[in-house]
PDB file of C-alpha atoms in Angstrom:
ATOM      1  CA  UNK P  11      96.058  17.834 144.229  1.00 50.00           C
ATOM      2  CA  UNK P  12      95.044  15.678 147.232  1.00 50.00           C
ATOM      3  CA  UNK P  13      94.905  19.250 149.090  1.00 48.00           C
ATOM      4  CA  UNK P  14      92.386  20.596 146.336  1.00 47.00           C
ATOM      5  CA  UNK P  15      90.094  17.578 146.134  1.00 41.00           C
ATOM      6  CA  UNK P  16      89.609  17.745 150.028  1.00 52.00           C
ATOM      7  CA  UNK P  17      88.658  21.382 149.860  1.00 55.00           C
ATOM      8  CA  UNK P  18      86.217  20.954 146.937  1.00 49.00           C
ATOM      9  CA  UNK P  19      84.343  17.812 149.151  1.00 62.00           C
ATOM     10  CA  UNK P  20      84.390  19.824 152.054  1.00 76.00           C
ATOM     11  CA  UNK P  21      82.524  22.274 150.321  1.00 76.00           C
ATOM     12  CA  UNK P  22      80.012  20.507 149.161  1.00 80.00           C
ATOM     13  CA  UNK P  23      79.473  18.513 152.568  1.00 89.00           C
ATOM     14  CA  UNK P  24      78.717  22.427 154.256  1.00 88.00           C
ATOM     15  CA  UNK P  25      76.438  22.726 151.540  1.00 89.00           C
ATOM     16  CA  UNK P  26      74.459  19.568 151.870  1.00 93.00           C
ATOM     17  CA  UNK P  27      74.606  20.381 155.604  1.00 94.00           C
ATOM     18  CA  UNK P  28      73.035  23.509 154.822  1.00 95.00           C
ATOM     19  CA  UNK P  29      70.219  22.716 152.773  1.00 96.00           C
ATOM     20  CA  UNK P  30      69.487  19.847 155.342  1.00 97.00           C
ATOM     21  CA  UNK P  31      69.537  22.117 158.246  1.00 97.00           C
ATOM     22  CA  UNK P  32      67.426  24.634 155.916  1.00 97.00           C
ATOM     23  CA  UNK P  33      64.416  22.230 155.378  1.00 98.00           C
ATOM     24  CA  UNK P  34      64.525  20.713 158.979  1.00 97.00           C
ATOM     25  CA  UNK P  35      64.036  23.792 160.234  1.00 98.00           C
ATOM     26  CA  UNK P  36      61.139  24.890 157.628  1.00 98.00           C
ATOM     27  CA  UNK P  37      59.510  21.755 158.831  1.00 98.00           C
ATOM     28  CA  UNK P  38      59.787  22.490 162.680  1.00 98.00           C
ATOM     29  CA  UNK P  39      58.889  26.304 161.967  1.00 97.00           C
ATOM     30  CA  UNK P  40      55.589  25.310 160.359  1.00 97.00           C
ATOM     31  CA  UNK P  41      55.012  22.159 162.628  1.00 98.00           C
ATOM     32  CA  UNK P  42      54.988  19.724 159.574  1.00 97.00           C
ATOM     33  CA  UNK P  43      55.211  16.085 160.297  1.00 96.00           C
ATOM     34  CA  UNK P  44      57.488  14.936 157.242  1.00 98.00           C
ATOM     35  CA  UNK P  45      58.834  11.463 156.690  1.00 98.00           C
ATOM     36  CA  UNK P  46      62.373  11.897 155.728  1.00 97.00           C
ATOM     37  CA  UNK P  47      63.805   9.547 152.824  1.00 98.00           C
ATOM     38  CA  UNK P  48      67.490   7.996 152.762  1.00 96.00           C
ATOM     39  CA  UNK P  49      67.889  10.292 150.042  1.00 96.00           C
ATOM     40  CA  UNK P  50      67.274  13.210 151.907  1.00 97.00           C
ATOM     41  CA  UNK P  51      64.281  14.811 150.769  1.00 98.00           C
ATOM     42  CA  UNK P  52      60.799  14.911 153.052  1.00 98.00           C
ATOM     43  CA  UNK P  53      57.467  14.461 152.125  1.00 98.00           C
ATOM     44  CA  UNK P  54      54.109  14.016 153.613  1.00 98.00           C
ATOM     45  CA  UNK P  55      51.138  12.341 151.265  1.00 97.00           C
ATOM     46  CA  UNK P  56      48.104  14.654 150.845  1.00 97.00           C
ATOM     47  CA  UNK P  57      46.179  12.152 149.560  1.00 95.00           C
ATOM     48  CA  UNK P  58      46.030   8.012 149.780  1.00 95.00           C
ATOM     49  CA  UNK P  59      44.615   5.798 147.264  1.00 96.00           C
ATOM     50  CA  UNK P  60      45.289   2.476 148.458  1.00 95.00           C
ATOM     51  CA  UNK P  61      43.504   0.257 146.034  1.00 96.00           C
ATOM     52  CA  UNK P  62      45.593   2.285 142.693  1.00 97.00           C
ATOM     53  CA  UNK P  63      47.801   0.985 141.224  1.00 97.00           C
ATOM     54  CA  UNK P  64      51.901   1.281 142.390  1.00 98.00           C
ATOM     55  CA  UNK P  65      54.208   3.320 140.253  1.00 98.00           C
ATOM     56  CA  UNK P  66      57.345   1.218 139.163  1.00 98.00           C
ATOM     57  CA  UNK P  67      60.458   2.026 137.668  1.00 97.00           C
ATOM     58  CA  UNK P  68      60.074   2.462 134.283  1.00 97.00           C
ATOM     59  CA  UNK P  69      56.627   3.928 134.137  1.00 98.00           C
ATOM     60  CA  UNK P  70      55.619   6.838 131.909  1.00 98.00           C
ATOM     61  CA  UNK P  71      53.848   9.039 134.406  1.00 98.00           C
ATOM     62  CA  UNK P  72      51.430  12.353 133.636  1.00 98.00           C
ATOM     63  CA  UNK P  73      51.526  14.834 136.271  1.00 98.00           C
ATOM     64  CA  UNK P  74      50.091  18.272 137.946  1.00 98.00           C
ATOM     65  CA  UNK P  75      52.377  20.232 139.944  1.00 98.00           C
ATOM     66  CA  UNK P  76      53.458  23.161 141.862  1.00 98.00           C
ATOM     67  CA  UNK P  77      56.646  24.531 142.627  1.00 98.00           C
ATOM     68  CA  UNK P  78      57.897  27.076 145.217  1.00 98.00           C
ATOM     69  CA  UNK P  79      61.364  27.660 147.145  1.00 98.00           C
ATOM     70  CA  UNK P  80      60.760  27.405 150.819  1.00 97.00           C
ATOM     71  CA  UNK P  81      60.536  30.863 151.174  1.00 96.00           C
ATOM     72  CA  UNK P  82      57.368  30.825 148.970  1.00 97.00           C
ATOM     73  CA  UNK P  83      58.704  32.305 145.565  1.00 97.00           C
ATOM     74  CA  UNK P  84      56.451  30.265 142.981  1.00 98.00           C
ATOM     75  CA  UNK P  85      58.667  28.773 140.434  1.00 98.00           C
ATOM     76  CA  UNK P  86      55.504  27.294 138.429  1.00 98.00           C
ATOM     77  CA  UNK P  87      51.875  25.799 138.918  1.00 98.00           C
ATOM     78  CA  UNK P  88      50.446  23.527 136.622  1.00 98.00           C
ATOM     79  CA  UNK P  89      47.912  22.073 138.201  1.00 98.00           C
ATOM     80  CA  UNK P  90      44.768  23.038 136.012  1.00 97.00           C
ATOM     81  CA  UNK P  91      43.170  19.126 135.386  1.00 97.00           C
ATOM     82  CA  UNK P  92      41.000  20.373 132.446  1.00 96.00           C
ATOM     83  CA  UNK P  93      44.530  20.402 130.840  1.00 96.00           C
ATOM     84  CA  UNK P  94      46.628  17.300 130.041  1.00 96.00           C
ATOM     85  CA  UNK P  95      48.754  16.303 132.282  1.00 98.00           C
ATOM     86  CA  UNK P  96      53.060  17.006 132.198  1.00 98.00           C
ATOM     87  CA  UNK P  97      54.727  13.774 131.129  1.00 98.00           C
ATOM     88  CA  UNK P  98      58.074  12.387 132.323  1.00 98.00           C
ATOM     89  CA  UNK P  99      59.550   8.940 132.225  1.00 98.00           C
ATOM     90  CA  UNK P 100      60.348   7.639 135.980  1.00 98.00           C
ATOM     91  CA  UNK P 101      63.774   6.180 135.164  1.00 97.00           C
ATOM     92  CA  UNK P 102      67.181   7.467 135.395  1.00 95.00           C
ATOM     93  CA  UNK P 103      67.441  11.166 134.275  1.00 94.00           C
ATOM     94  CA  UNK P 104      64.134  11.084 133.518  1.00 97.00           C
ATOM     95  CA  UNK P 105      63.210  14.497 135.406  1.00 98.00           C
ATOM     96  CA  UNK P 106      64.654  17.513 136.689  1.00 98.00           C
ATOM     97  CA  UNK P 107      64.117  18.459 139.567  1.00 97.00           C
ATOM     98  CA  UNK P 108      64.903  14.838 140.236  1.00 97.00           C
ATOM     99  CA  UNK P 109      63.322  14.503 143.893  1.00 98.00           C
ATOM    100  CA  UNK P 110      59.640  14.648 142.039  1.00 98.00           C
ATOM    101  CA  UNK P 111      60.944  11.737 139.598  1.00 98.00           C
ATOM    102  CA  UNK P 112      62.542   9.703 142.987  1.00 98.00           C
ATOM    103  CA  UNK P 113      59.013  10.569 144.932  1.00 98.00           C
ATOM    104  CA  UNK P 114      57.473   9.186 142.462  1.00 98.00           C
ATOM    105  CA  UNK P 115      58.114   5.318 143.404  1.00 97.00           C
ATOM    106  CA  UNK P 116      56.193   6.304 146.846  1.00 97.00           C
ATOM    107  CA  UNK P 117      53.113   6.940 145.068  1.00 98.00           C
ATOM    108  CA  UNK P 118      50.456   5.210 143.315  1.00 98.00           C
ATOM    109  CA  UNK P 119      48.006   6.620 140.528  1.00 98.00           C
ATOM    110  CA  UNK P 120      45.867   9.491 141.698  1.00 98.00           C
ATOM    111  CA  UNK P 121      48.110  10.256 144.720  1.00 98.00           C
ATOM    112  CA  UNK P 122      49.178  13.829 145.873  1.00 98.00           C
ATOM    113  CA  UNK P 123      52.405  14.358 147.782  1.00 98.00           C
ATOM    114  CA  UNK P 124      54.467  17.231 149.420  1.00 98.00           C
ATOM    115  CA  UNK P 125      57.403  17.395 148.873  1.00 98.00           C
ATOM    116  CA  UNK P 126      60.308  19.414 151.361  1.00 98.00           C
ATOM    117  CA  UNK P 127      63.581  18.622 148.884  1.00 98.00           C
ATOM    118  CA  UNK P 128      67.220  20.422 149.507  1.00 98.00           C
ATOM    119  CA  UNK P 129      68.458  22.018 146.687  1.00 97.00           C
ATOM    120  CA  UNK P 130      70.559  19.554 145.721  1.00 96.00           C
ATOM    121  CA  UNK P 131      68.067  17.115 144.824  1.00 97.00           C
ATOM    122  CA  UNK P 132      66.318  20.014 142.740  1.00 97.00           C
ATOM    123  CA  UNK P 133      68.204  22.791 140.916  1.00 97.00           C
ATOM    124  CA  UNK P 134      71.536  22.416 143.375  1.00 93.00           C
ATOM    125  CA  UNK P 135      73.431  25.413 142.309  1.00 92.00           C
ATOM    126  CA  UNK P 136      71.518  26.056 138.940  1.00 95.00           C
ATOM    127  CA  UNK P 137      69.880  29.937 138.730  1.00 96.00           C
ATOM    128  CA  UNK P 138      67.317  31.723 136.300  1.00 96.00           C
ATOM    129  CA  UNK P 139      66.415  34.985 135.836  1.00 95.00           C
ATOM    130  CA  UNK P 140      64.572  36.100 138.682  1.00 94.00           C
ATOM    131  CA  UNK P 141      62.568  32.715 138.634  1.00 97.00           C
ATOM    132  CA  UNK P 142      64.862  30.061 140.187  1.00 97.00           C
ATOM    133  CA  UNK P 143      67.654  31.733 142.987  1.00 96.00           C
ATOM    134  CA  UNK P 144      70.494  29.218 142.612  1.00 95.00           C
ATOM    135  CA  UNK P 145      70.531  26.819 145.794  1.00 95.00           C
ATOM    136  CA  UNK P 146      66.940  26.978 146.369  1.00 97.00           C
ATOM    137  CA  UNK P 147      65.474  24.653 148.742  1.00 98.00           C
ATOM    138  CA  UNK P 148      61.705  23.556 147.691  1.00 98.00           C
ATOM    139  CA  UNK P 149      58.722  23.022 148.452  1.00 98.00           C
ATOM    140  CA  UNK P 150      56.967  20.802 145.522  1.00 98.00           C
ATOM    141  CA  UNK P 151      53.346  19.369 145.491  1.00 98.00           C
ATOM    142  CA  UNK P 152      52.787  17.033 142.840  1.00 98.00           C
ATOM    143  CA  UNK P 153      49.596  15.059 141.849  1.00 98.00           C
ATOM    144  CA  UNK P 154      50.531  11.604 140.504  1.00 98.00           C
ATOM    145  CA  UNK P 155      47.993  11.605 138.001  1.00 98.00           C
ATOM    146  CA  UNK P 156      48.276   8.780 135.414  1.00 98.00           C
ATOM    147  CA  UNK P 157      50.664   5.566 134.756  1.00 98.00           C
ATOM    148  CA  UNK P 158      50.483   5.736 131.138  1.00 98.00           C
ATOM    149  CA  UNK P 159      50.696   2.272 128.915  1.00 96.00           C
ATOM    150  CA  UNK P 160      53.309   2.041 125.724  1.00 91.00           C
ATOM    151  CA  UNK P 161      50.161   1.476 123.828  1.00 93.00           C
ATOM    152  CA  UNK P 162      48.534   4.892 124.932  1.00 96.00           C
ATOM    153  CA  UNK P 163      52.052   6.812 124.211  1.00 96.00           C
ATOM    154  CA  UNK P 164      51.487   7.084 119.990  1.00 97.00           C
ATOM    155  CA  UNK P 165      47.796   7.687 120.718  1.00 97.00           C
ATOM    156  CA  UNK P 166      48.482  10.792 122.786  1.00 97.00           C
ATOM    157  CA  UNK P 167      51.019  12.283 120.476  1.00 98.00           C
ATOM    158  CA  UNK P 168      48.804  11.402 117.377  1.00 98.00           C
ATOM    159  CA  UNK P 169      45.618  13.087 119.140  1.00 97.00           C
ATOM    160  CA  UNK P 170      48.513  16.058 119.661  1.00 97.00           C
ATOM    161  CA  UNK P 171      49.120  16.276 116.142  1.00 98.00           C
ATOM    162  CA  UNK P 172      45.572  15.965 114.620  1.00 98.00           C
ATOM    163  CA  UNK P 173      44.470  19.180 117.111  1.00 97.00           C
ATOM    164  CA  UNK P 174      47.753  21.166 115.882  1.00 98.00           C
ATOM    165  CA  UNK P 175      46.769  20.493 112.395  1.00 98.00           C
ATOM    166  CA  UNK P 176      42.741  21.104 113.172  1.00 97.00           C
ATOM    167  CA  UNK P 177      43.325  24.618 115.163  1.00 97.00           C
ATOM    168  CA  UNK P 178      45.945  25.611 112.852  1.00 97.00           C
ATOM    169  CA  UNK P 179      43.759  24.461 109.558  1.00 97.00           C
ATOM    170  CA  UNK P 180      46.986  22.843 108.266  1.00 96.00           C
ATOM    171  CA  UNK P 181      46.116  20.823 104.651  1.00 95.00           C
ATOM    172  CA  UNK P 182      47.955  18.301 102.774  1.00 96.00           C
ATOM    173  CA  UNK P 183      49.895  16.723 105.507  1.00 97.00           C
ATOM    174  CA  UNK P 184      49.658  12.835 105.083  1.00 97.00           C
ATOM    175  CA  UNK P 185      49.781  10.177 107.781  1.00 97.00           C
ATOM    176  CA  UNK P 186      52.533   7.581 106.778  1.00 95.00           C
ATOM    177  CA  UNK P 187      52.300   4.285 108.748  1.00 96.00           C
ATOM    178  CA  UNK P 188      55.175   4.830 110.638  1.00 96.00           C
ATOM    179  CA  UNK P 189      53.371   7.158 112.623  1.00 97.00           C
ATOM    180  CA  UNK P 190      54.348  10.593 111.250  1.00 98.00           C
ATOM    181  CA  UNK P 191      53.139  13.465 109.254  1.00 98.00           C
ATOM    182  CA  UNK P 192      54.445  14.711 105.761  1.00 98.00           C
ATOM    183  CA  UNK P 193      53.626  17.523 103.285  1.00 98.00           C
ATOM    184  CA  UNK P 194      55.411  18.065 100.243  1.00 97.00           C
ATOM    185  CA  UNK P 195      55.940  21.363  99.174  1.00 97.00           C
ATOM    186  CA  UNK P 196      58.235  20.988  96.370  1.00 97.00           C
ATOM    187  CA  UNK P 197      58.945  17.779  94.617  1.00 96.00           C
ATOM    188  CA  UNK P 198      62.275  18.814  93.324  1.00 94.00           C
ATOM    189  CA  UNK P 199      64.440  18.468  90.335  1.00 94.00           C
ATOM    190  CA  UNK P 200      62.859  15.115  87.995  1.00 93.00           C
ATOM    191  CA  UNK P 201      66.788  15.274  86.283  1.00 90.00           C
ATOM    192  CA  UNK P 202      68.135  14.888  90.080  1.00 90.00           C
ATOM    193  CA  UNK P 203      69.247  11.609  91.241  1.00 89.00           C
ATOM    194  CA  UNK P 204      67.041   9.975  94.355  1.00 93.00           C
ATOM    195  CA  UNK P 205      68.712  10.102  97.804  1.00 93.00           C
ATOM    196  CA  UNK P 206      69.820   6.670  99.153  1.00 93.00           C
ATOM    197  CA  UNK P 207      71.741   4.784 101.569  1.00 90.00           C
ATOM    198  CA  UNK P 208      75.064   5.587  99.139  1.00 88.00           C
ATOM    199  CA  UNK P 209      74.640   9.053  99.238  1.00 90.00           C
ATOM    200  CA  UNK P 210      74.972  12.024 101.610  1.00 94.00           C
ATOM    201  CA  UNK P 211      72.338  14.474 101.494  1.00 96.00           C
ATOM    202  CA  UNK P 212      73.114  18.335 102.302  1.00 97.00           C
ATOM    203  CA  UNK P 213      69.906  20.474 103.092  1.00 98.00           C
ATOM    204  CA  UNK P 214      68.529  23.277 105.354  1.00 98.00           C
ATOM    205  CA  UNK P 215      66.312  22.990 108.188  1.00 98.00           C
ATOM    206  CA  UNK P 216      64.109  24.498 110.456  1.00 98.00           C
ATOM    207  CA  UNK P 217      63.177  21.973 113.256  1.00 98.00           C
ATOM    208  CA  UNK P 218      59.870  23.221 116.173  1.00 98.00           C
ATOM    209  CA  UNK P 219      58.517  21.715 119.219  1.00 98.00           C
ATOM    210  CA  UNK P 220      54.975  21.270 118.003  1.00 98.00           C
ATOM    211  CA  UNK P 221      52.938  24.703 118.391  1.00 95.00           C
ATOM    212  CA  UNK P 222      55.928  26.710 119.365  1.00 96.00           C
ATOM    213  CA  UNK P 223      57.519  29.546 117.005  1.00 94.00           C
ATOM    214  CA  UNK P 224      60.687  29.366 118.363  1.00 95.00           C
ATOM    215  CA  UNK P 225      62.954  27.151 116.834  1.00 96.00           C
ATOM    216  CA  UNK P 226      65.016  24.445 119.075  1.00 94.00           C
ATOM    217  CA  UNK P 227      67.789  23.783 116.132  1.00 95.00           C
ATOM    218  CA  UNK P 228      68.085  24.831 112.233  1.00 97.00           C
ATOM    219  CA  UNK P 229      70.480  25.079 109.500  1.00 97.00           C
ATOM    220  CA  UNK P 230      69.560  27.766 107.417  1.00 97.00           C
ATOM    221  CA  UNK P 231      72.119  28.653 104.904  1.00 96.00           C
ATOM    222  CA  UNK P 232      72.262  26.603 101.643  1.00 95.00           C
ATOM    223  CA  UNK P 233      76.218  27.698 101.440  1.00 95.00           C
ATOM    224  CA  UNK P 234      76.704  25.785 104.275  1.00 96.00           C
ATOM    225  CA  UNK P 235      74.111  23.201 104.984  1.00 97.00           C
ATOM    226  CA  UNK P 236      73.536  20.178 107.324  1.00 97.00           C
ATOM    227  CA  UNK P 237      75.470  16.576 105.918  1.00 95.00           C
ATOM    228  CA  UNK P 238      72.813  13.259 106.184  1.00 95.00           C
ATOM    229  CA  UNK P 239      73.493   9.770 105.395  1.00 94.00           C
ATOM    230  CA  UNK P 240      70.695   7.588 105.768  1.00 94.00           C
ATOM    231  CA  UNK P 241      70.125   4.656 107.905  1.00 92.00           C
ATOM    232  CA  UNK P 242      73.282   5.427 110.342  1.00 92.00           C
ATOM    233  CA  UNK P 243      73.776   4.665 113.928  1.00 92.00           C
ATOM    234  CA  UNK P 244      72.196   7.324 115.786  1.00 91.00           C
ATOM    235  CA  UNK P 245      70.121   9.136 113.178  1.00 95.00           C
ATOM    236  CA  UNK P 246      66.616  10.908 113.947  1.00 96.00           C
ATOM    237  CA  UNK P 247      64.203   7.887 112.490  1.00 96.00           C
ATOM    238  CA  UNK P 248      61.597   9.936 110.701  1.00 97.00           C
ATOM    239  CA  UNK P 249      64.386  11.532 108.762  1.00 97.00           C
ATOM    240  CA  UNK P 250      65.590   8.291 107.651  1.00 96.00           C
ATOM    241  CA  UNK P 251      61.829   7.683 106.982  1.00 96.00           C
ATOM    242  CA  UNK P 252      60.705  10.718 104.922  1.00 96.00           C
ATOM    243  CA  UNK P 253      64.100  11.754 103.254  1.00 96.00           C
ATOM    244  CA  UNK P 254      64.806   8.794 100.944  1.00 94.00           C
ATOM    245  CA  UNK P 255      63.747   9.106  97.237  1.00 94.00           C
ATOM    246  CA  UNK P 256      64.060  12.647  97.861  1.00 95.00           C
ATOM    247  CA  UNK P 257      65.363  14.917  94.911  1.00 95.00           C
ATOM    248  CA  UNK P 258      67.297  17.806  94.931  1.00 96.00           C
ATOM    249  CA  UNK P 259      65.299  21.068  95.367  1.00 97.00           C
ATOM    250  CA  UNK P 260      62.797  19.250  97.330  1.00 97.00           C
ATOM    251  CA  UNK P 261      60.610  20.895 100.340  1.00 98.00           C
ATOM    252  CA  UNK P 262      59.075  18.960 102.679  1.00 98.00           C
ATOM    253  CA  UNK P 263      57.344  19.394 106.095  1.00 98.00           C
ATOM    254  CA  UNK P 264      57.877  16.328 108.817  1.00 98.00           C
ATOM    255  CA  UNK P 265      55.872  16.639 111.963  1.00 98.00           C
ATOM    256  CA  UNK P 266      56.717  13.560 114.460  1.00 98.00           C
ATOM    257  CA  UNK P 267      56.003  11.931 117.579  1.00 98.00           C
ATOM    258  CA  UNK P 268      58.887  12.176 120.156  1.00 98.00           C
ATOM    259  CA  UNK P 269      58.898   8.136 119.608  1.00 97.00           C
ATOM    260  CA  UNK P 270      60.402   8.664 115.842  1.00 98.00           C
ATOM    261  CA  UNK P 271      62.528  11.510 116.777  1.00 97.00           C
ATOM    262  CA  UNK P 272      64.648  12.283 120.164  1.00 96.00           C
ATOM    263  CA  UNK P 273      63.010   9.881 121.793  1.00 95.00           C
ATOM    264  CA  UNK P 274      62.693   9.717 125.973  1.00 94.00           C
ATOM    265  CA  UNK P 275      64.381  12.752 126.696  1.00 96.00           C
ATOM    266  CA  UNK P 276      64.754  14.020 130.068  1.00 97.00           C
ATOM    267  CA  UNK P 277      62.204  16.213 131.177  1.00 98.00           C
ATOM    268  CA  UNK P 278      62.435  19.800 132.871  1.00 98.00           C
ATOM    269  CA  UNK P 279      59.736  21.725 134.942  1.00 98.00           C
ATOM    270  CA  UNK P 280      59.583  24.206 133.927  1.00 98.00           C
ATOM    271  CA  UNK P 281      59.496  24.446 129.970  1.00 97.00           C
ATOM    272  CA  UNK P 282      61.339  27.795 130.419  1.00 95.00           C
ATOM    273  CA  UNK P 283      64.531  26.752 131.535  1.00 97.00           C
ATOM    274  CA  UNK P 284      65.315  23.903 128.927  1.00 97.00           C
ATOM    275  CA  UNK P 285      66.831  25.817 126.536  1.00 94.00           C
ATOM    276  CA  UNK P 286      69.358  27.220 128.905  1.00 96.00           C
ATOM    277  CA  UNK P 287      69.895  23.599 130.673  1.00 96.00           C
ATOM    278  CA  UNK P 288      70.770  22.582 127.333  1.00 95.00           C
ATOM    279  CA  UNK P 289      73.276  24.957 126.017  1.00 94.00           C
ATOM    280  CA  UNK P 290      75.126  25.006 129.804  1.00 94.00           C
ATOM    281  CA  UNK P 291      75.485  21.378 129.227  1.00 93.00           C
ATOM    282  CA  UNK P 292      73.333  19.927 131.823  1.00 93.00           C
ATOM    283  CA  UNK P 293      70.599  18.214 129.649  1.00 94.00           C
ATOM    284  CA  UNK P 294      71.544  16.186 126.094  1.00 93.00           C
ATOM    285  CA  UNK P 295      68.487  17.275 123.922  1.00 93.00           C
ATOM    286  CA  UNK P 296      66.621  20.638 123.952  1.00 94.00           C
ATOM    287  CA  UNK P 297      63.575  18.497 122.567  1.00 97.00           C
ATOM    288  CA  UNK P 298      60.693  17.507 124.990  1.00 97.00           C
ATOM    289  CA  UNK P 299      60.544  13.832 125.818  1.00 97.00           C
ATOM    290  CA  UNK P 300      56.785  12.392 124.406  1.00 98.00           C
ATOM    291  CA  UNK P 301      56.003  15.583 122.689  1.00 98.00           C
ATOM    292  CA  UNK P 302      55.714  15.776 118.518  1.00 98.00           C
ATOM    293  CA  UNK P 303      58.351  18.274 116.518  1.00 98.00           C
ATOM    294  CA  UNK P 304      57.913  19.910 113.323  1.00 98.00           C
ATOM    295  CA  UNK P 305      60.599  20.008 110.434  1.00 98.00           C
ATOM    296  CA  UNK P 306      61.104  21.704 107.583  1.00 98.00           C
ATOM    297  CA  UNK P 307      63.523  20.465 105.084  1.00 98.00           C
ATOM    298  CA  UNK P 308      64.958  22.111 101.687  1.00 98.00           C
ATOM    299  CA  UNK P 309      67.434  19.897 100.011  1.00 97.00           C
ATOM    300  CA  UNK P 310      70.227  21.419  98.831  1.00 97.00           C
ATOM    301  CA  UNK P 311      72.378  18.974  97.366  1.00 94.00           C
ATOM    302  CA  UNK P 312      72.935  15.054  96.562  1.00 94.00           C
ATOM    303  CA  UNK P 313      76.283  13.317  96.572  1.00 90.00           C
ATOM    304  CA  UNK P 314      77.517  10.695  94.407  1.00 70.00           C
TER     305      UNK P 314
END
């Protein structure tokens, strides 16, 4: 066992050794002055804004970016700033690849750094498609764009919302005070009992990231639909919110804030690869972190 366990650490000290020796020599090849971090990613600052303010741990952060392995493959550019900006939470987790989330407590609002980061502070062994080779060393350049308050957070997502519904020409959705969106499409059976705390409620679902056809979970068949008791450790809030006093038969469309749903997920650049972090197990939710979903609920069935 002992014999294993050596192997396996040996391995991955050659292949920290390797990506190190990778980016050094990048950096000497293209005659970059880097300042190299106890972490062991490099970066250089593009541009200084003394007088912003300093990102802290904890801060929700917008950003522009670009990413590209050191051999100049572009993974993805977002940096168009007529466009909002990408938003992570700089915390624990809070963003793969994690050197832009560590890089982040270097910077202060406005600021643009380069990053030089070994692959094992970015996708480490991790491959997609033809878009990410697995052990890819990078070369990042993020903008730093806004520190964003908690009181700005259920703005953004609302303004989100009302342009979904405005471009789509969605009616009948209602604003509850909690924050999130409801239309009824079916009130149910009047004869049915309502859906309380005492009950478990079986229905089907269909459940979006806001604007995006693809579903990221559902439950469709009502021979074998998805079990709900209310107000339980754990449970989605707005669900908790919007499905009491239900009846059977009812239909019902629930758009959310992140806030009232899945809450501060960790975030992924780029959007593409989420899906496929999530089902290999490397991410918890599939669900964007201060982004609304969508739901659509048929009740099938009330217990008790």
């Amino acid at each position: 066992m002992s014999s294993c366990l050596s192997g396996l650490e040996s391995d991955l000290e050659r292949a920290i050794e390797r990506d190190d020796r990778l980016v050094k020599e990048f950096l000497q090849r293209n005659n970059l002055e880097a300042v190299e971090t106890a972490l062991g990613y490099f970066f250089i600052k593009e541009s200084v804004h003394e007088e912003a303010e300093q990102i802290e741990n904890g801060d929700v952060l917008g950003v522009y970016y670009e990413i590209r392995t050191l051999e100049g493959q572009l993974i993805e550019r977002y940096f168009d700033e007529n466009l909002p900006p990408r938003i992570f939470s700089h915390s624990e987790g809070g963003l793969v690849p994690r050197a832009m989330n560590f890089a982040a407590g270097l910077a202060r609002e406005g600021e643009v750094i380069n990053l030089y980061v070994p692959s094992y502070l970015a996708y480490r062994d991790y491959s997609f498609q033809q878009l990410i080779p697995p052990n890819a060393n990078l070369n990042i350049r993020v903008k730093y764009a806004k520190i964003f308050s908690e009181d700005e957070l259920p703005e953004v997502e609302d303004e989100i919302i009302l342009s979904y519904l405005m471009e789509n020409e969605l009616e009948n959705f209602e604003k509850n005070p909690d924050g999130f969106y409801l239309k009824m499409l079916d009130e149910g059976d009047p004869e049915s009992p309502s859906a309380t705390a005492e009950n478990v409620i079986f229905f089907t679902f269909e459940l979006f990231q806001l604007g995006e056809e693809e579903t990221i979970s559902e439950i469709t068949s009502e021979s074998n639909p998805f079990q709900y008791g209310l107000d339980r450790t754990g449970n989605l809030k707005f669900l908790d919110l919007s499905l009491g006093g239900l009846k059977k038969g009812a239909e019902l469309e629930i758009i959310a804030p992140s806030y009232l749903a899945f809450g501060k997920t960790t975030q992924v650049f780029p959007f593409q690869i989420r899906r496929d972090l999530f089902f290999q197990n490397y991410i918890p939710q599939v669900a964007r972190p201060f982004e609304p979903v969508r739901m659509k609920v048929k009740i099938v069935h009330i217990s008790g």
